[in-house]
Short mmCIF file of C-alpha atoms in Angstrom, two decimals:
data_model
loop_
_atom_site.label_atom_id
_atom_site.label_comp_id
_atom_site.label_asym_id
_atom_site.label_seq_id
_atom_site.Cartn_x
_atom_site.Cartn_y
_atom_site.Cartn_z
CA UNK I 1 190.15 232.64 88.44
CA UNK I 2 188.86 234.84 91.45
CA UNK I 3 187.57 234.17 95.09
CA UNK I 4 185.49 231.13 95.66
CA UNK I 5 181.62 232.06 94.83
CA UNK I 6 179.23 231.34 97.24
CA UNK I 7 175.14 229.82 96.49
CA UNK I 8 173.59 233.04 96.33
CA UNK I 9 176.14 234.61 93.87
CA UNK I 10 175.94 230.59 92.18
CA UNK I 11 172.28 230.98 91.85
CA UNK I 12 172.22 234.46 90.30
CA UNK I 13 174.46 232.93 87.69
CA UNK I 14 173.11 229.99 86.92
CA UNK I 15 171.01 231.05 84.06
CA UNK I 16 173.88 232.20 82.26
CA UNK I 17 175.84 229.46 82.94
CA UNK I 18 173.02 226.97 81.22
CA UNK I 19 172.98 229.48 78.23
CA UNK I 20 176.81 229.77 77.94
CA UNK I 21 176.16 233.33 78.03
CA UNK I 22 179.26 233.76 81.11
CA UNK I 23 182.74 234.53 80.28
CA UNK I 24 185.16 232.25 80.63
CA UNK I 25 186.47 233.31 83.91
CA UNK I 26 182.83 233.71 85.89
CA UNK I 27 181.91 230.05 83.99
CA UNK I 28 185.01 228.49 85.86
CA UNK I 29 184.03 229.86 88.82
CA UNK I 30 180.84 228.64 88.09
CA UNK I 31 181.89 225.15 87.34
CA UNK I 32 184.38 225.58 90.70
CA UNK I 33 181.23 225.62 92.97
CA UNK I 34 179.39 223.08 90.98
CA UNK I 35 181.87 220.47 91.32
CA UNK I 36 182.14 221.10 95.50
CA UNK I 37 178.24 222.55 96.30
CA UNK I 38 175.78 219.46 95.58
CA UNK I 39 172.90 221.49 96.59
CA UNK I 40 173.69 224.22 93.51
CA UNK I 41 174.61 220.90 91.30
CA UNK I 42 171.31 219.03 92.06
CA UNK I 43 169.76 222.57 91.21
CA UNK I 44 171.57 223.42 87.92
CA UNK I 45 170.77 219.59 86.62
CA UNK I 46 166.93 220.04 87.78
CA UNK I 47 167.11 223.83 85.62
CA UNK I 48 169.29 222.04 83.03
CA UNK I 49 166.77 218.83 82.42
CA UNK I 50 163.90 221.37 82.56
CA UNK I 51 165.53 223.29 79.10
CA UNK I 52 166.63 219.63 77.66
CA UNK I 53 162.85 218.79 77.97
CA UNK I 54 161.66 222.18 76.31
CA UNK I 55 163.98 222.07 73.53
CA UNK I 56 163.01 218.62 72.19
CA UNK I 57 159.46 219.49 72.46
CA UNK I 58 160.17 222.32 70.28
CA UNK I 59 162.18 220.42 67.47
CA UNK I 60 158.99 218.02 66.54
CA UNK I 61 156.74 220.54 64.86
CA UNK I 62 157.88 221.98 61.26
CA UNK I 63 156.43 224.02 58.37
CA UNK I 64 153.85 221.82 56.94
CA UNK I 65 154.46 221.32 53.32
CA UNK I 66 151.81 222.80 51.64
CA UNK I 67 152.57 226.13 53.26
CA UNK I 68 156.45 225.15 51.95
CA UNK I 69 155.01 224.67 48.72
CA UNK I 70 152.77 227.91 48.40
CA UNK I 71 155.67 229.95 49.82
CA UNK I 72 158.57 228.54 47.06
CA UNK I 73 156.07 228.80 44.78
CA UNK I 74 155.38 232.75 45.47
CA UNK I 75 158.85 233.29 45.73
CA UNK I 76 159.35 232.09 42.34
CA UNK I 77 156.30 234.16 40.86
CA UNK I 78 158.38 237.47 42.92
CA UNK I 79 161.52 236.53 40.97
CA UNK I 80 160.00 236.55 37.56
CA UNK I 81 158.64 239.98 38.33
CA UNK I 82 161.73 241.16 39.15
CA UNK M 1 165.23 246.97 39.79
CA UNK M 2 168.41 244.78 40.14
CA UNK M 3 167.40 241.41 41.81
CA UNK M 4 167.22 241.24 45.75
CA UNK M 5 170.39 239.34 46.14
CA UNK M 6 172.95 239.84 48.81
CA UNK M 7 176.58 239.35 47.09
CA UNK M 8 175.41 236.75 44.85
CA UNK M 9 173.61 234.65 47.75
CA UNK M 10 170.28 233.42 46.29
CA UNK M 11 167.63 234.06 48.41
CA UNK M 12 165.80 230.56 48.69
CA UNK M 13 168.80 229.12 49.53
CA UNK M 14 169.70 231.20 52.78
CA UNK M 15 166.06 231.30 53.79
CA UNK M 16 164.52 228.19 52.87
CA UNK M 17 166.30 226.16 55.41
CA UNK M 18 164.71 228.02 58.35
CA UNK M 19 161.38 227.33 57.64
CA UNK M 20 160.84 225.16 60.38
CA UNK M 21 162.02 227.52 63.22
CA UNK M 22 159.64 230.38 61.25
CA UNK M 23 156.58 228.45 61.62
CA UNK M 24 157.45 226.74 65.10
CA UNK M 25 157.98 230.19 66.37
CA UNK M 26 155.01 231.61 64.95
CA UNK M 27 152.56 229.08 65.60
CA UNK M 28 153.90 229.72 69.50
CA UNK M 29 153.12 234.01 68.95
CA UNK M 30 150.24 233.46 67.29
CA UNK M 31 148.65 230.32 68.69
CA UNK M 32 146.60 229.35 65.67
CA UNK M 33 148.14 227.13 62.94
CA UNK M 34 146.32 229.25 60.19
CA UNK M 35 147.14 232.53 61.45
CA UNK M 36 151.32 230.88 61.86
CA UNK M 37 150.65 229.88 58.19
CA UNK M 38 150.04 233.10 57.02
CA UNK M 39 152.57 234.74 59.44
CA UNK M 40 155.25 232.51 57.96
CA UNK M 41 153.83 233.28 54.38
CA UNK M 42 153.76 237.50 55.32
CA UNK M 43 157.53 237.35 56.61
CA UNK M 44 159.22 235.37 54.01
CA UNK M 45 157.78 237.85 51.54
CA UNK M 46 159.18 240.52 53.59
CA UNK M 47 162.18 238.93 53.63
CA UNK M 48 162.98 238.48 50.11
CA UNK M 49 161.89 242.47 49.47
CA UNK M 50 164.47 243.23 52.45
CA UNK M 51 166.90 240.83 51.70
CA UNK M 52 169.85 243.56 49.80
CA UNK M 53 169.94 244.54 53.73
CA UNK M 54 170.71 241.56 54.93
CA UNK M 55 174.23 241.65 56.01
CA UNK M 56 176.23 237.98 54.24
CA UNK M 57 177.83 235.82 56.81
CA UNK M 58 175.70 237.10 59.88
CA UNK M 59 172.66 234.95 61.06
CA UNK M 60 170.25 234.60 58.62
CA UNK M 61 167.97 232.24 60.86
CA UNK M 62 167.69 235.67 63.69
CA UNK M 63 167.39 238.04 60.85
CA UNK M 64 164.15 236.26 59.95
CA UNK M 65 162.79 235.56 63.28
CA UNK M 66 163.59 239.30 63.57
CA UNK M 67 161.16 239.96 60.90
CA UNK M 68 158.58 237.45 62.13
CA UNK M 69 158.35 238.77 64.91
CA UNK M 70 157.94 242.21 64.19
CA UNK M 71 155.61 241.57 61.60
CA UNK M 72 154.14 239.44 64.54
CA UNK M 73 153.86 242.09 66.79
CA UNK M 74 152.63 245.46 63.77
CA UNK M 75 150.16 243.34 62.46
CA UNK M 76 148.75 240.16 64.41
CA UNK M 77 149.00 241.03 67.81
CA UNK M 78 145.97 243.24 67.98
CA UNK M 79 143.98 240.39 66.07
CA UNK M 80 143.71 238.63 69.45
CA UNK M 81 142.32 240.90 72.52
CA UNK M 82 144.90 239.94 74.65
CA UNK M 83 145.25 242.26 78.29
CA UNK M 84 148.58 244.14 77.69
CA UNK M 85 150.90 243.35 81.20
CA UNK M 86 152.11 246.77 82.49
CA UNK M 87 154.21 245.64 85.03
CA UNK M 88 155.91 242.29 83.82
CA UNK M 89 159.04 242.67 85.43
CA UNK M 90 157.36 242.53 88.74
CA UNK M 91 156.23 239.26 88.04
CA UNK M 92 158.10 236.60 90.75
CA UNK M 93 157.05 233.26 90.71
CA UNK M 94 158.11 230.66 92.91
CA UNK M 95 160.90 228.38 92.03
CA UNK M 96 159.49 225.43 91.29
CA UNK M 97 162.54 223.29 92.29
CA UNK M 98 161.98 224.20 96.31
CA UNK M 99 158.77 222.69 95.88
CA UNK M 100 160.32 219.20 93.85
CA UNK M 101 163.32 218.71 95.59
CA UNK M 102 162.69 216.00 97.82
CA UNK M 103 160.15 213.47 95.53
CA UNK M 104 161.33 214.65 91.92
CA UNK M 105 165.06 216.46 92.08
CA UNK M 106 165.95 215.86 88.78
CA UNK M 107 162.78 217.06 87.14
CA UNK M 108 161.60 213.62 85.58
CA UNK M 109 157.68 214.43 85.85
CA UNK M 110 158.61 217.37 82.94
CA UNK M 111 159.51 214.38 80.75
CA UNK M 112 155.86 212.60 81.66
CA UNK M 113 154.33 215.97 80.86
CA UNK M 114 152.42 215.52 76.91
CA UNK M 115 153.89 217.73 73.94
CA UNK M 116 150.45 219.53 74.13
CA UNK M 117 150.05 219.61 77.32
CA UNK M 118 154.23 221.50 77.36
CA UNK M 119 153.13 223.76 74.35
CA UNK M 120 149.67 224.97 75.98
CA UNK M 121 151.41 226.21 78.59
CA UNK M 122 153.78 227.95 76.72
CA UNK M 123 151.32 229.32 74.49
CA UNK M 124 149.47 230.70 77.91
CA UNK M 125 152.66 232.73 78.86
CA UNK M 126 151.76 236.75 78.20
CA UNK M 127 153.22 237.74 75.27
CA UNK M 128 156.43 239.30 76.54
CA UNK M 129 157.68 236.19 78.19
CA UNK M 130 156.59 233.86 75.85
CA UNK M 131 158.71 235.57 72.93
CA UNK M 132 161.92 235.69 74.93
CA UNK M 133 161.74 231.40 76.15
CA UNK M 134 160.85 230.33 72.40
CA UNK M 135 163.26 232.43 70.52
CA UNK M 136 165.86 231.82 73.78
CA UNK M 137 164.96 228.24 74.91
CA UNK M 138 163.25 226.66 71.99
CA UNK M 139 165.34 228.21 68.97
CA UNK M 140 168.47 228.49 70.74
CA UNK M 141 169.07 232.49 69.92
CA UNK M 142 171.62 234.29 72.02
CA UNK M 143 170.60 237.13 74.73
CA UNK M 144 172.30 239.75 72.60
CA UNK M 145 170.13 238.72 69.37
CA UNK M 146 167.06 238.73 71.13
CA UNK M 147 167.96 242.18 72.48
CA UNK M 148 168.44 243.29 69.09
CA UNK M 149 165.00 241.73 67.43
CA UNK M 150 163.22 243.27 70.06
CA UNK M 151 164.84 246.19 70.61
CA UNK M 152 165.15 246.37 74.68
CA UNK M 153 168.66 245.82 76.31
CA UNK M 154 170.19 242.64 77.39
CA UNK M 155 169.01 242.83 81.10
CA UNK M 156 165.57 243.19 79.83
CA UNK M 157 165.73 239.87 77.92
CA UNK M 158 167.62 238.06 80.97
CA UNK M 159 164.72 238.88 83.18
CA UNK M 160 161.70 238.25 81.04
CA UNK M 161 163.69 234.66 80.38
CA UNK M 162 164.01 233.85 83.99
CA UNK M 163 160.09 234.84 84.90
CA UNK M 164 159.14 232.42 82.13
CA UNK M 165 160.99 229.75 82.91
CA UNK M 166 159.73 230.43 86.43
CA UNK M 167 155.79 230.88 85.09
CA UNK M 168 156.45 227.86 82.68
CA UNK M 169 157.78 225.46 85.82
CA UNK M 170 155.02 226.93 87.84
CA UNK M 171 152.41 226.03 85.34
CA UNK M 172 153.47 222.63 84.20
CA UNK M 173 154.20 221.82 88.50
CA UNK M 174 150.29 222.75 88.94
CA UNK M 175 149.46 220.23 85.93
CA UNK M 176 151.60 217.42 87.13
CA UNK M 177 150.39 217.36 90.58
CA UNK M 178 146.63 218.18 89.39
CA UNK M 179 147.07 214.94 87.10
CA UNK M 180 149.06 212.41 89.53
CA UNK M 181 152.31 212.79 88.48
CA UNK M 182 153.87 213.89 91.26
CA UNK M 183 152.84 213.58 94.25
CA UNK M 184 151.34 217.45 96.39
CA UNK M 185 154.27 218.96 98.15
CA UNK M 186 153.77 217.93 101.75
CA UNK M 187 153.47 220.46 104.49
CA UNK M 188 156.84 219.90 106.78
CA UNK M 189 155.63 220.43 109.94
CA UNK M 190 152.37 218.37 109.11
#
């Protein structure tokens, strides 16, 4: 693991960090000023509650089932004319 | 014509399953649950014509949304007269959290916030934005495979992301305080 990170290099991170899109090595250095900076904790929890929120509001809608319906059914007509 | 079939993988059985990510994604681009429908309908046929190029064992759920969104983009977009933003990446909203710290740090009042209420403002983002936060934030797809269904580099994704998370916050902070749920930010010095 490197030098200590400081907020502003935190911050430009944090993104990243909520997508797990950081290597290994910047993500410990990430977690490293996490776990001793509670300004840049209270601030990744605030982003990270923010995506928890906007994911489950995502998951409730699905493909209606008629449209499921038409769509097998059309595939099935494509495969016979095949 | 051999059957589209990628090493012996059927089809229906790769594709089916992602259904519900094809239409919640399109109903977000296209804003209209009849226009999703027949987005959905357009892309799965695509799909199966397309599928001897799918490559087995690589993400069949971003291949699709790859096509969706394409087909999205060649053949809906112009449906809706929407302004085209020319200079998106100069968009900087405020971060919202400055502005929440002291009577809502952990974000709560997003939780008090209705589903329609969330998904109107999403579907209010310009186009460019609101791609990037449902395929990244709502349908969990990695920078690098958003990168590829759009065809812009990485960076370009990681920035769009970041102004709509900020232009989402921003929006659904302006609801919240316009509807009582949190309180105005008050002026310091006042």
């Amino acid at each position: 693991m490197g030098e200590p990170i400081d907020c502003r290099q935190a911050a430009a991170r944090l993104q990243d960090y909520l997508k797990q899109e950081l290597t290994p090595e910047l993500a410990a250095e990430m977690r490293a000023h996490l776990e001793r900076c509670r300004p840049c904790f209270a601030h990744a929890r605030f982003e990270q509650r923010f995506l928890i929120m906007l994911e489950s509001r995502a998951r409730k809608c699905g493909c209606p089932g008629t449209l499921r319906a038409r769509i097998e059914s059309l595939l099935r007509a494509e495969m016979e004319s095949d | 014509m051999a059957e589209p079939s990628t090493a012996g993988r059927p089809f229906d059985a790769d594709a089916l399953p992602h259904l519900d990510a094809l239409y919640r994604v399109a109903l977000r681009l296209t804003g209209d649950p009849t226009q999703a429908e027949d987005l959905v309908q357009d892309t799965m046929l695509k799909a199966y014509r397309a599928w001897r190029q799918y490559r087995p064992g690589t993400n069949a759920k971003g291949w699709l949304l790859t096509i969706l969104r394409n087909t999205f983009i060649n053949d809906y977009r112009r449906r809706k007269l929407e302004p085209v933003a020319t200079d998106l990446e100069a968009v900087e909203p405020h971060a919202i959290y400055r502005a929440v710290e002291d009577v809502d740090p952990e974000g709560a009042f997003f939780s008090k916030i209705v589903d329609d209420k969330v998904l109107e403002a999403v579907d209010a983002l310009p186009t460019e934005f609101r791609e990037v936060l449902v395929l990244s934030d709502m349908e969990g797809m990695r920078y690098g495979e958003i990168a590829e269904a759009l065809k812009v580099p990485v960076g370009t994704v990681k920035s769009r992301l970041f102004r709509a998370r900020r232009l989402l916050q921003a929006s659904l902070y302006n609801y919240a305080v316009e509807t009582g749920i949190i309180p105005p930010r008050e002026d310091h010095d006042g």
